[in-house]
CSV table of C-alpha atoms in Angstrom, one decimal:
chain,number,residue,atom,x,y,z
A,1,MET,CA,159.8,176.8,-91.0
A,2,ASN,CA,159.8,180.0,-93.1
A,3,GLY,CA,163.6,180.7,-93.1
A,4,PRO,CA,165.9,180.9,-96.1
A,5,LYS,CA,165.7,178.1,-98.7
A,6,PRO,CA,168.9,176.7,-100.0
A,7,LYS,CA,169.2,176.1,-103.7
A,8,ASP,CA,167.9,172.6,-104.8
A,9,TRP,CA,171.3,171.7,-106.2
A,10,ILE,CA,172.8,172.3,-102.8
A,11,MET,CA,170.5,169.9,-101.1
A,12,GLY,CA,171.4,167.4,-103.8
A,13,ILE,CA,174.9,167.2,-102.5
A,14,ALA,CA,176.0,164.3,-100.4
A,15,PRO,CA,178.5,165.8,-97.8
A,16,TYR,CA,182.0,164.6,-98.1
A,17,VAL,CA,182.9,161.9,-95.6
A,18,PRO,CA,186.5,161.9,-94.4
A,19,GLY,CA,188.4,158.8,-93.5
A,20,LYS,CA,188.0,157.7,-89.9
A,21,SER,CA,190.7,157.9,-87.2
A,22,SER,CA,188.7,156.7,-84.3
A,23,GLY,CA,186.0,154.0,-83.7
A,24,ASP,CA,182.4,154.6,-82.9
A,25,ASP,CA,183.3,154.4,-79.2
A,26,GLY,CA,185.9,157.1,-79.6
A,27,ARG,CA,188.9,154.8,-79.4
A,28,LYS,CA,191.9,155.9,-81.3
A,29,LEU,CA,192.6,153.7,-84.4
A,30,VAL,CA,195.6,153.1,-86.6
A,31,LYS,CA,194.6,155.4,-89.4
A,32,LEU,CA,195.0,153.9,-92.8
A,33,SER,CA,192.0,155.6,-94.3
A,34,ALA,CA,193.2,159.0,-95.7
A,35,ASN,CA,196.3,158.2,-97.8
A,36,GLU,CA,198.6,160.3,-95.6
A,37,ASN,CA,202.4,159.8,-95.7
A,38,PRO,CA,203.3,157.6,-92.8
A,39,LEU,CA,206.8,159.0,-92.7
A,40,GLY,CA,205.4,162.6,-91.9
A,41,CYS,CA,207.0,165.5,-93.7
A,42,SER,CA,210.6,166.4,-94.4
A,43,PRO,CA,212.7,167.8,-91.4
A,44,ALA,CA,213.2,171.0,-93.5
A,45,ALA,CA,209.4,171.4,-94.1
A,46,GLY,CA,208.7,170.9,-90.4
A,47,GLU,CA,211.3,173.5,-89.4
A,48,ALA,CA,210.1,176.0,-91.8
A,49,LEU,CA,206.5,175.4,-90.7
A,50,ASN,CA,207.4,175.9,-87.0
A,51,ALA,CA,209.5,179.0,-87.8
A,52,ALA,CA,206.7,180.6,-89.8
A,53,SER,CA,204.1,179.8,-87.2
A,54,ALA,CA,205.7,182.1,-84.8
A,55,SER,CA,204.4,185.1,-86.8
A,56,VAL,CA,200.6,185.1,-87.0
A,57,ASP,CA,199.6,188.8,-86.9
A,58,ARG,CA,200.1,189.5,-90.7
A,59,TYR,CA,198.2,188.2,-93.6
A,60,PRO,CA,200.0,185.8,-95.8
A,61,ASP,CA,201.2,186.7,-99.3
A,62,PRO,CA,197.9,186.5,-101.2
A,63,GLY,CA,199.5,185.4,-104.4
A,64,SER,CA,201.7,182.7,-102.9
A,65,THR,CA,204.5,184.3,-104.9
A,66,ARG,CA,207.6,182.6,-103.4
A,67,LEU,CA,205.8,179.2,-103.5
A,68,ARG,CA,204.7,179.7,-107.2
A,69,GLU,CA,208.3,180.6,-108.1
A,70,ALA,CA,209.6,177.6,-106.3
A,71,ILE,CA,207.1,175.2,-108.0
A,72,ALA,CA,207.9,176.8,-111.3
A,73,ALA,CA,211.7,176.4,-110.8
A,74,LYS,CA,211.2,172.7,-109.7
A,75,HIS,CA,209.0,171.7,-112.6
A,76,GLY,CA,210.2,174.0,-115.4
A,77,LEU,CA,207.0,176.0,-115.5
A,78,ASP,CA,205.8,179.6,-115.8
A,79,PRO,CA,205.0,180.9,-112.3
A,80,ALA,CA,202.4,183.3,-113.8
A,81,ARG,CA,200.4,180.2,-114.9
A,82,ILE,CA,200.3,178.6,-111.4
A,83,ILE,CA,197.5,179.0,-109.0
A,84,CYS,CA,197.7,178.0,-105.3
A,85,GLY,CA,194.8,176.8,-103.2
A,86,THR,CA,193.7,175.4,-99.9
A,87,GLY,CA,194.5,171.9,-101.0
A,88,SER,CA,194.1,170.8,-104.6
A,89,ASP,CA,190.3,170.4,-103.6
A,90,ASP,CA,190.1,174.2,-103.6
A,91,VAL,CA,191.6,174.3,-107.1
A,92,LEU,CA,189.1,171.7,-108.4
A,93,HIS,CA,186.2,173.8,-107.0
A,94,LEU,CA,187.6,177.0,-108.6
A,95,ALA,CA,187.6,175.2,-111.9
A,96,ALA,CA,184.1,174.1,-111.6
A,97,ASN,CA,183.0,177.5,-110.4
A,98,ALA,CA,184.8,179.5,-113.2
A,99,PHE,CA,183.7,177.3,-116.1
A,100,SER,CA,180.4,175.8,-115.3
A,101,GLY,CA,177.0,176.7,-113.8
A,102,PRO,CA,173.2,175.8,-114.0
A,103,GLY,CA,172.5,173.7,-117.1
A,104,ASP,CA,176.1,172.8,-117.7
A,105,GLU,CA,177.5,169.2,-117.5
A,106,ILE,CA,180.6,168.0,-115.7
A,107,ILE,CA,181.9,164.5,-116.5
A,108,TYR,CA,183.9,162.3,-114.2
A,109,VAL,CA,184.5,158.6,-114.1
A,110,LYS,CA,182.7,156.0,-112.1
A,111,TYR,CA,184.7,155.4,-108.9
A,112,GLY,CA,186.2,158.9,-109.3
A,113,PHE,CA,187.2,161.2,-106.5
A,114,ALA,CA,184.2,162.3,-104.3
A,115,VAL,CA,185.0,165.9,-104.6
A,116,TYR,CA,184.1,166.0,-108.3
A,117,ASP,CA,180.4,165.3,-107.7
A,118,ILE,CA,180.4,168.0,-104.9
A,119,ALA,CA,182.2,170.5,-107.2
A,120,ALA,CA,179.8,169.8,-110.1
A,121,ARG,CA,176.6,170.2,-108.0
A,122,ARG,CA,177.8,173.1,-105.9
A,123,TYR,CA,177.5,175.6,-108.7
A,124,GLY,CA,174.3,174.1,-110.2
A,125,GLY,CA,176.1,171.9,-112.8
A,126,THR,CA,174.8,168.4,-113.8
A,127,PRO,CA,177.2,165.6,-112.9
A,128,VAL,CA,177.6,163.0,-115.7
A,129,ILE,CA,179.3,159.7,-114.8
A,130,ALA,CA,181.1,157.7,-117.4
A,131,ASP,CA,181.5,153.9,-117.0
A,132,ASP,CA,184.8,152.5,-115.8
A,133,LYS,CA,187.1,149.8,-117.4
A,134,ASP,CA,188.0,147.4,-114.6
A,135,TYR,CA,188.0,150.3,-112.0
A,136,GLY,CA,190.0,152.5,-114.3
A,137,THR,CA,189.5,155.4,-116.7
A,138,ASP,CA,187.7,154.4,-119.9
A,139,VAL,CA,188.4,157.2,-122.5
A,140,ASP,CA,185.8,155.9,-124.9
A,141,ALA,CA,183.1,155.9,-122.2
A,142,ILE,CA,184.0,159.5,-121.3
A,143,LEU,CA,183.9,160.7,-124.9
A,144,ALA,CA,180.5,159.0,-125.4
A,145,LYS,CA,179.2,161.2,-122.6
A,146,VAL,CA,180.4,164.6,-124.2
A,147,THR,CA,177.6,166.9,-125.4
A,148,ASP,CA,177.2,170.5,-126.4
A,149,ASN,CA,176.5,171.1,-122.7
A,150,THR,CA,179.7,169.6,-121.4
A,151,ARG,CA,182.0,172.2,-119.8
A,152,VAL,CA,184.4,170.3,-117.5
A,153,ILE,CA,185.9,166.8,-117.3
A,154,PHE,CA,187.6,165.6,-114.1
A,155,ILE,CA,190.2,162.8,-114.4
A,156,ALA,CA,192.3,161.7,-111.5
A,157,ASN,CA,195.5,160.1,-112.7
A,158,PRO,CA,196.5,158.0,-110.9
A,159,ASN,CA,192.9,157.5,-109.8
A,160,ASN,CA,191.6,157.8,-106.3
A,161,PRO,CA,190.0,155.6,-104.8
A,162,THR,CA,191.1,152.8,-107.2
A,163,GLY,CA,194.7,153.4,-107.8
A,164,THR,CA,194.5,152.8,-111.5
A,165,PHE,CA,196.6,154.8,-114.1
A,166,ALA,CA,195.7,156.0,-117.6
A,167,PRO,CA,198.9,156.1,-119.8
A,168,ARG,CA,200.1,159.0,-121.8
A,169,ALA,CA,198.6,157.9,-125.1
A,170,GLU,CA,195.0,157.5,-123.6
A,171,ILE,CA,195.2,160.9,-122.0
A,172,ALA,CA,196.4,162.4,-125.3
A,173,ARG,CA,193.7,160.6,-127.2
A,174,LEU,CA,191.1,161.9,-124.8
A,175,HIS,CA,192.3,165.5,-125.1
A,176,ALA,CA,192.5,165.4,-128.9
A,177,ALA,CA,188.9,164.3,-129.2
A,178,LEU,CA,187.4,167.0,-127.0
A,179,PRO,CA,185.9,170.3,-128.3
A,180,GLY,CA,187.9,173.4,-127.3
A,181,HIS,CA,185.2,174.7,-124.9
A,182,VAL,CA,185.6,171.7,-122.6
A,183,LEU,CA,188.1,172.1,-119.7
A,184,LEU,CA,190.0,168.9,-119.1
A,185,VAL,CA,191.1,168.9,-115.4
A,186,LEU,CA,193.8,166.3,-114.7
A,187,ASP,CA,193.9,165.8,-111.0
A,188,CYS,CA,197.5,164.4,-110.2
A,189,ALA,CA,197.5,164.3,-106.5
A,190,TYR,CA,199.4,161.0,-106.5
A,191,ALA,CA,201.9,161.8,-109.3
A,192,GLU,CA,205.0,161.5,-107.1
A,193,TYR,CA,204.1,157.9,-106.3
A,194,MET,CA,204.3,156.8,-109.9
A,195,ASP,CA,207.3,154.7,-110.9
A,196,GLU,CA,210.4,156.6,-112.2
A,197,GLY,CA,210.0,157.3,-115.8
A,198,GLN,CA,206.3,156.9,-115.8
A,199,ASP,CA,204.7,160.0,-117.2
A,200,ASP,CA,201.1,160.6,-118.5
A,201,GLY,CA,202.1,163.8,-120.3
A,202,THR,CA,199.7,165.9,-118.3
A,203,MET,CA,202.0,168.8,-117.6
A,204,GLU,CA,203.0,169.0,-121.3
A,205,LEU,CA,199.4,169.2,-122.2
A,206,ALA,CA,198.8,172.1,-119.8
A,207,GLU,CA,201.8,173.9,-121.2
A,208,SER,CA,200.8,173.7,-124.7
A,209,GLN,CA,196.9,173.6,-124.7
A,210,ALA,CA,194.3,176.2,-123.9
A,211,ASN,CA,192.0,173.9,-122.3
A,212,VAL,CA,193.9,171.7,-119.8
A,213,LEU,CA,194.4,172.3,-116.1
A,214,VAL,CA,196.7,170.0,-114.0
A,215,THR,CA,196.3,170.0,-110.2
A,216,ARG,CA,198.8,168.8,-107.7
A,217,THR,CA,199.1,168.7,-103.9
A,218,PHE,CA,201.4,168.9,-101.0
A,219,SER,CA,199.2,166.6,-98.8
A,220,LYS,CA,200.4,163.3,-100.0
A,221,ILE,CA,204.1,162.5,-100.6
A,222,HIS,CA,205.3,165.8,-99.0
A,223,GLY,CA,203.2,165.0,-95.8
A,224,LEU,CA,201.8,168.4,-95.3
A,225,ALA,CA,198.1,167.4,-95.3
A,226,ALA,CA,197.2,169.5,-92.1
A,227,GLU,CA,198.3,172.7,-94.0
A,228,ARG,CA,196.1,172.1,-97.0
A,229,ILE,CA,198.3,173.3,-99.9
A,230,GLY,CA,197.6,172.6,-103.4
A,231,TRP,CA,198.3,174.1,-106.8
A,232,GLY,CA,197.3,174.0,-110.4
A,233,TYR,CA,198.9,174.8,-113.8
A,234,ALA,CA,197.0,175.9,-117.0
A,235,HIS,CA,196.9,178.5,-119.8
A,236,ALA,CA,197.1,182.1,-118.4
A,237,ASP,CA,193.4,182.7,-119.4
A,238,ILE,CA,192.2,179.7,-117.2
A,239,ILE,CA,194.4,180.8,-114.3
A,240,GLY,CA,193.2,184.4,-114.7
A,241,ALA,CA,189.5,183.4,-114.5
A,242,MET,CA,190.1,181.3,-111.4
A,243,ASN,CA,192.1,184.0,-109.7
A,244,ARG,CA,189.1,186.3,-110.0
A,245,ILE,CA,187.1,184.0,-107.7
A,246,ARG,CA,189.8,182.7,-105.5
A,247,LEU,CA,189.6,183.7,-101.9
A,248,PRO,CA,192.4,186.1,-100.9
A,249,PHE,CA,195.0,184.9,-98.5
A,250,ASN,CA,194.0,181.3,-99.2
A,251,VAL,CA,197.3,179.6,-98.3
A,252,THR,CA,198.8,180.3,-94.8
A,253,THR,CA,202.2,181.8,-94.4
A,254,ALA,CA,203.4,178.7,-92.6
A,255,GLY,CA,202.0,176.5,-95.3
A,256,GLN,CA,203.7,178.5,-98.0
A,257,GLU,CA,207.1,178.3,-96.3
A,258,ALA,CA,206.7,174.6,-95.5
A,259,ALA,CA,205.8,173.9,-99.1
A,260,VAL,CA,208.8,175.7,-100.5
A,261,ALA,CA,211.1,173.8,-98.1
A,262,ALA,CA,209.3,170.5,-99.1
A,263,LEU,CA,210.1,171.1,-102.7
A,264,ALA,CA,213.8,171.1,-102.0
A,265,ALA,CA,213.7,167.8,-100.0
A,266,ASP,CA,214.4,165.4,-102.8
A,267,ASP,CA,215.9,162.8,-100.5
A,268,PHE,CA,212.7,162.7,-98.4
A,269,VAL,CA,210.5,162.3,-101.4
A,270,SER,CA,212.7,159.6,-102.7
A,271,MET,CA,212.7,157.7,-99.4
A,272,SER,CA,208.9,158.1,-99.2
A,273,ARG,CA,208.5,156.7,-102.7
A,274,ALA,CA,210.8,153.8,-102.0
A,275,HIS,CA,209.0,153.0,-98.8
A,276,ASN,CA,205.6,153.1,-100.5
A,277,ALA,CA,206.8,150.9,-103.3
A,278,LYS,CA,208.2,148.3,-101.0
A,279,TRP,CA,205.2,147.9,-98.7
A,280,ARG,CA,202.6,148.4,-101.3
A,281,GLN,CA,204.0,145.4,-103.1
A,282,TRP,CA,204.4,143.5,-99.9
A,283,LEU,CA,200.7,144.2,-98.9
A,284,SER,CA,199.5,143.5,-102.4
A,285,ASP,CA,201.2,140.0,-102.3
A,286,GLU,CA,199.7,139.3,-98.8
A,287,MET,CA,196.2,140.2,-99.9
A,288,SER,CA,196.6,138.2,-103.1
A,289,ALA,CA,197.6,135.3,-101.1
A,290,LEU,CA,194.1,135.5,-99.5
A,291,GLY,CA,192.6,135.0,-102.9
A,292,ASN,CA,191.0,131.7,-101.8
A,293,HIS,CA,188.9,133.8,-99.3
A,294,GLY,CA,187.7,135.9,-102.2
A,295,LEU,CA,190.1,138.8,-102.1
A,296,ARG,CA,191.3,140.6,-105.3
A,297,VAL,CA,193.7,143.6,-105.5
A,298,VAL,CA,193.4,146.2,-108.0
A,299,PRO,CA,196.9,147.1,-109.4
A,300,SER,CA,197.9,150.4,-107.7
A,301,HIS,CA,200.1,153.4,-108.8
A,302,THR,CA,199.4,155.3,-105.6
A,303,ASN,CA,200.1,155.1,-101.8
A,304,PHE,CA,197.1,152.8,-101.2
A,305,LEU,CA,195.4,149.6,-102.4
A,306,LEU,CA,191.9,148.9,-103.3
A,307,VAL,CA,191.1,145.5,-102.1
A,308,LEU,CA,187.9,143.8,-103.4
A,309,PHE,CA,185.9,141.3,-101.4
A,310,GLU,CA,184.3,138.8,-103.6
A,311,GLY,CA,184.0,135.9,-101.1
A,312,GLN,CA,182.1,134.9,-98.0
A,313,VAL,CA,183.2,138.0,-95.9
A,314,THR,CA,181.9,141.4,-97.3
A,315,ALA,CA,183.9,144.5,-97.3
A,316,GLU,CA,181.4,146.0,-94.8
A,317,GLN,CA,182.0,143.1,-92.4
A,318,ALA,CA,185.8,143.3,-92.9
A,319,ASN,CA,185.8,147.0,-92.3
A,320,ALA,CA,183.8,146.7,-89.0
A,321,ALA,CA,186.1,143.8,-87.9
A,322,LEU,CA,189.2,145.8,-88.7
A,323,MET,CA,187.9,148.7,-86.6
A,324,ASP,CA,187.4,146.2,-83.7
A,325,LYS,CA,191.0,145.2,-84.1
A,326,GLY,CA,192.1,148.8,-84.0
A,327,TYR,CA,192.5,149.7,-87.8
A,328,ALA,CA,190.7,152.4,-89.7
A,329,VAL,CA,190.6,151.8,-93.5
A,330,ARG,CA,188.1,153.2,-96.0
A,331,TRP,CA,184.9,151.6,-97.0
A,332,LEU,CA,183.2,153.7,-99.8
A,333,PRO,CA,179.7,152.6,-100.4
A,334,GLY,CA,178.7,156.2,-101.3
A,335,GLN,CA,181.1,156.0,-104.3
A,336,GLY,CA,179.7,152.6,-105.5
A,337,LEU,CA,182.5,150.6,-103.9
A,338,VAL,CA,180.4,148.5,-101.6
A,339,ASN,CA,182.6,145.5,-102.2
A,340,GLY,CA,186.0,147.3,-101.7
A,341,LEU,CA,188.2,148.6,-99.0
A,342,ARG,CA,190.9,151.2,-99.7
A,343,ILE,CA,194.0,150.7,-97.6
A,344,THR,CA,196.6,153.3,-97.1
A,345,ILE,CA,200.2,152.1,-97.0
A,346,GLY,CA,201.4,152.8,-93.5
A,347,THR,CA,204.6,152.2,-91.7
A,348,GLU,CA,206.1,148.7,-91.7
A,349,GLU,CA,204.4,147.9,-88.4
A,350,GLU,CA,201.1,149.3,-89.4
A,351,THR,CA,201.1,147.5,-92.8
A,352,ARG,CA,202.1,144.2,-91.2
A,353,GLY,CA,199.5,144.7,-88.5
A,354,VAL,CA,196.5,145.3,-90.9
A,355,ALA,CA,197.6,142.4,-93.1
A,356,GLN,CA,197.7,140.1,-90.1
A,357,ALA,CA,194.3,141.4,-88.7
A,358,LEU,CA,192.6,140.9,-92.0
A,359,ARG,CA,194.1,137.4,-92.4
A,360,GLU,CA,192.6,136.5,-88.9
A,361,ILE,CA,189.3,138.0,-89.8
A,362,LEU,CA,189.0,135.8,-93.0
A,363,GLU,CA,190.4,132.7,-91.6
A,364,THR,CA,188.0,132.9,-88.5
A,365,ALA,CA,185.1,133.3,-90.8
A,366,GLY,CA,186.2,130.1,-92.6
């Protein structure tokens, strides 16, 4: 075939694989594979979404002005230093695009978010993987990988898909040891699920430092995953560079209005956090009780658990058996987690159901 040839680095990308919602036979499954909010979105956000959806003939505000101002007011930030994107994934890609290219290196941690590898390769950069520390971020391992060619470091905190958390002191230590030309991207998609008073200091770093970008999303606790709304905060120069390549009109009118309403729904966020904390602990206890079958739970600060299978039943076997029983969870061999399943915290019924199903699978296997 003599058609156009894609760049070599594009062909080196493993396409992103989303969490399943149906079985191989097309049967609808209980979806605990994508870390969505089982309580949906706040009533106010839903109403704003529906109202704005009635008007589709005009382009949205290209600068997401009202949304940026609402985010700034909520978090005490400068709206001029906020950028909005089609999910926080978009903001991550913009960062890699603006600050790296062929010959440059992008570091991320082993068992990091799958988008980091794609973002690194998409623009010709070289992904560099730092070893983990018991499925969490190892600052010393990251620093050991920094070279003159390093341009971007991606850190998810709390981390997806492992649920681990790097405390403020470790994030500060990492940043303090980095050369100024390296952009530290702190992906905080699950920040709202952290315990009250738990703060990794990321927003303070972005406020005061010239080489830190913090990203957040409305897809998780705010329950607006279908609308794809994310945002980032950084020094004006970083945001200015990213805005040069940001696609115009990248957040829909309905999405902007729903996100503004979501920011004011403090009661819904508190309810979602409390529900998640209760059933995450319950599921963790249930899985830990199956330790005699080789299960181990990685402590989580998110709305999911990473459950490790170190006994007779493998994660692959358990994943297939759970699908047979009607549950979709996330098996991630492509990210090196051959022995683990990531299970989203669902409703009470869903969480009890997946725990019972897994218990039956393990006990049947002996």
